[in-house]
Amino acid sequence: MKDVTLLSDGWGLRHEDAVLPARVPGCVHSDLLAAGLIPDPFIGANEHEVAWVGDRAWTYVARLTAGTAHERTDLVFDGLDTAAEITLDGETLGRTRNMHRSYRFDVTGRTGELQVRFAPAREEAEAVRKTVGDRPNVYPEPSQYIRKMACSFGWDWGPTVVTAGMWRPVRLEHWSTARISQVRPLVTVSGNRGRVEIHLTVERTAGGSGRPLTARASVAGVDTEVTFEDGHALLELDVPDPRLWWPRGYGEQPLYDLTLTLADGDAALDTWQRRIGFRTIELDRSADEHGTGFTLVVNGVRLFARGVNWIPDDVLPSRVTPERYRHRLTQAAEANIDLVRIWGGGIYEDDAFYDVCDELGLMVWQDFLFACSAYPEEQPLRGEVEAEARENVVRLMPHPSLVLWNGNNENLWGFRDWGWEPELAGDSWGEGYYLGLLPRVVAELDPTRPYTAGSPWSGSWDHHPNDPAHGTHHSWEVWNRRDFAEYRDSVPRFVAEFGWQAPPALATLRRALPGEDLAPDSPGMLHHQKAEDGNGKLNRGVERHFVLPDGTGDAFDRWHYLTQLVQARAVAAGIEHWRSHWPRCAGTVVWQLNDCWPVSSWAAIDGDGRLKPLYHELRRLYADRLLTLQPAPEGVVLGLVNQSAEPWRAEVTVRRTNSDGTVAAQVPLTVEVAARDAVRTPLPVDALGLPGDGQFLVADADGLRAVHFPVPDREFPYPRPGFDVRVEPIAGDADTVDVVVTAHTLVRDLFLQPDRLAPDAVADTGLVTLLPGEETRIRVGGWPGPDAGRARAALFCVEPA
């Protein structure tokens, strides 16, 4: 049987005249941090202080002893970042130039010093640029010339931290006769039968060449075996009445252990095991009267995708543990998210990521790793791209959560709109990957899943790549130039990116910017704002609705609250509008769920893992049932979305309410919404009337509330908010309390910032609008020594202009 020895210990990193202890998996920055030789790049402007690390060559060393009773010993690297030369006892084993691949070297019977020398990534990239010529890039760094995580070189939400190292495990594999080289399971469902078609590839030693071997497979109590003499075998298993895997909110997520054993007679040589799920996935791109659709269909059920974009959860991805994946993805599921798009400027995540998605019912949209750049198609990149794509398609295809392969992020759009076409003057730029190589690889290796050439992409060059009427659409004009109300001006078929910025939680800012007198334009705040004119866009977004605080002293706290509030309102305006237009619009994928460091960004969860108001708002917006009031050309529209499996008979009460909370008019409405459907209905103006000066609309149904204010907040005569606060302990939990707020006036968009109570405190409630006499309970955990005065100081709401 094959033996595996992990090579996690005994590594050193050469630094000047010393050899530092090194962790594997890990990277240069994490080793230098552990040795106290560099400051934390996340703190203050330390990013600049550590920039030199990315411009040096680094060498890892270890003593290797590969002796074994087996015929063969392989040295296996699951991930090398990025341009490396591997030597053993002074002899070169090989060279690598791709972070996104694994590598294997025969070291049978060898001993000596193992060295892994990493060249500076920019040096490698510039050498390739000289070979293939210049290509345009949204950012100044040469990320498209090296197969490395593009956002290592910085992004409009991320720092420039160009690291190197063995970022995934290293091991020795000792084996004889043959080993399992590749397993490619095609899982399909037809009627009431599931089918698993296993394509097996083996590698043989010289002594195992031509020897009859047996492969045995098992799943769901069904077994099969086959004997073969070459390097390939096909095994087929038919499973009667398998339980179907469903996205969260549509059913359960049953997973089945698929096991494969390679044997020489009765002697097992190698084993392979994964969890699979039985389900069908289609992408309906049919043309209709509105254009060209883009609708995911799982097990025959059409669904509106409630999505978020995912970036690497740390700029040093080797630090992301399985436990951190589970925590972050559980947060996603608890916000009623059902789709996570892995963005093309990051990485193919660890299997632990997809394992959790399988369990939680989170569908995964997987980009191939191309983003915001023109990518050369010549060697040496083309061969690397194909090898990388083939390996990762096979690695990830067992996961039922994976529902879509996507060729790139914004490159087809960039070619058409960002001035690339004349600049390229006929040079290759990636189209051959997205419309040629990658769809061929997916069709050959994983025909069970759909592929789309890019995001955004209209389906062909017959339409603009970002045409909202065709395929996927990225909506960035609103954040960049307009008011968020303008999300309601169109109904794209599928919104794969849109979003609004806000700063992180105050405790995150205090940790990242110690001792700084915080202001929107203080040095640390500006350094941790990577977007072009980011603060200008934040301020203009606030000014359209509120009087902009000057940002100094207590006014910073007000600015901080208002920018986070506008972020939540902006995303709400888009999702409420687009969900209510189902099935014409079939999905929204918010940019973005998470951050890779503490920064002002579009994320719902900040770089320290704290929840912004947007996170709580996503939980409301993506719930199975959503109630909204929306301005529309035909007047104010009541929208009801029912993504549950049962019909919804909603008894809605709509009130025209004065600013003091008194009711000017009220109408009851009964609205029937079929399962998996949405309804938009104009309000009965004849019975309700239109809101006049100092009036607004409130709709309530089944514990859900929607409000509509006809004028910007700065023009509405809000009363001075009045409310009482009390703290009620939770029996048996000394660190958990309910903060109970009772309103005496209209209190709009009340929000408790739990990190002001204690750095690790969390609250279960986001923005709440209360009418006079109403009460809300906010459960707060992780708050030792609670008191009502501190709770009141952590509460913010809309105030009169």
mmCIF file of C-alpha atoms in Angstrom, residues 54-55 81-85 95-99 117-132 142-148 153 162 379-381 384:
data_model
loop_
_atom_site.group_PDB
_atom_site.id
_atom_site.type_symbol
_atom_site.label_atom_id
_atom_site.label_comp_id
_atom_site.label_asym_id
_atom_site.label_seq_id
_atom_site.Cartn_x
_atom_site.Cartn_y
_atom_site.Cartn_z
ATOM 1 C CA GLY A 54 8.547 40.644 -2.926
ATOM 2 C CA ASP A 55 11.624 41.809 -4.822
ATOM 3 C CA ASP A 81 4.179 30.241 -5.238
ATOM 4 C CA THR A 82 5.431 30.729 -7.905
ATOM 5 C CA ALA A 83 8.679 30.705 -9.953
ATOM 6 C CA ALA A 84 10.812 28.063 -8.265
ATOM 7 C CA GLU A 85 13.824 25.844 -8.854
ATOM 8 C CA ARG A 95 11.521 24.345 -12.311
ATOM 9 C CA THR A 96 8.016 25.679 -11.817
ATOM 10 C CA ARG A 97 6.187 28.828 -12.877
ATOM 11 C CA ASN A 98 2.572 28.324 -11.782
ATOM 12 C CA MET A 99 1.049 28.833 -8.327
ATOM 13 C CA ARG A 117 14.578 28.611 -4.488
ATOM 14 C CA PHE A 118 11.926 31.176 -5.411
ATOM 15 C CA ALA A 119 12.771 33.921 -7.881
ATOM 16 C CA PRO A 120 11.006 37.271 -7.405
ATOM 17 C CA ALA A 121 7.598 37.070 -9.074
ATOM 18 C CA ARG A 122 8.017 40.394 -10.835
ATOM 19 C CA GLU A 123 11.345 39.235 -12.249
ATOM 20 C CA GLU A 124 9.678 36.148 -13.737
ATOM 21 C CA ALA A 125 6.760 38.205 -15.042
ATOM 22 C CA GLU A 126 9.005 40.791 -16.680
ATOM 23 C CA ALA A 127 11.014 38.058 -18.388
ATOM 24 C CA VAL A 128 7.809 36.677 -19.899
ATOM 25 C CA ARG A 129 6.699 40.179 -20.899
ATOM 26 C CA LYS A 130 9.942 40.620 -22.858
ATOM 27 C CA THR A 131 9.231 37.372 -24.696
ATOM 28 C CA VAL A 132 5.565 37.927 -25.574
ATOM 29 C CA PRO A 142 2.572 42.646 -14.526
ATOM 30 C CA SER A 143 0.127 40.077 -13.122
ATOM 31 C CA GLN A 144 -0.964 38.698 -16.514
ATOM 32 C CA TYR A 145 2.547 37.431 -17.321
ATOM 33 C CA ILE A 146 2.737 34.952 -14.445
ATOM 34 C CA ARG A 147 0.327 32.294 -13.222
ATOM 35 C CA LYS A 148 0.084 33.700 -9.725
ATOM 36 C CA PHE A 153 -0.037 42.601 -6.858
ATOM 37 C CA VAL A 162 3.897 39.829 -3.383
ATOM 38 C CA GLN A 379 4.286 30.043 -24.667
ATOM 39 C CA PRO A 380 5.309 29.721 -21.934
ATOM 40 C CA LEU A 381 1.891 30.826 -20.665
ATOM 41 C CA GLU A 384 0.718 26.527 -18.157
#
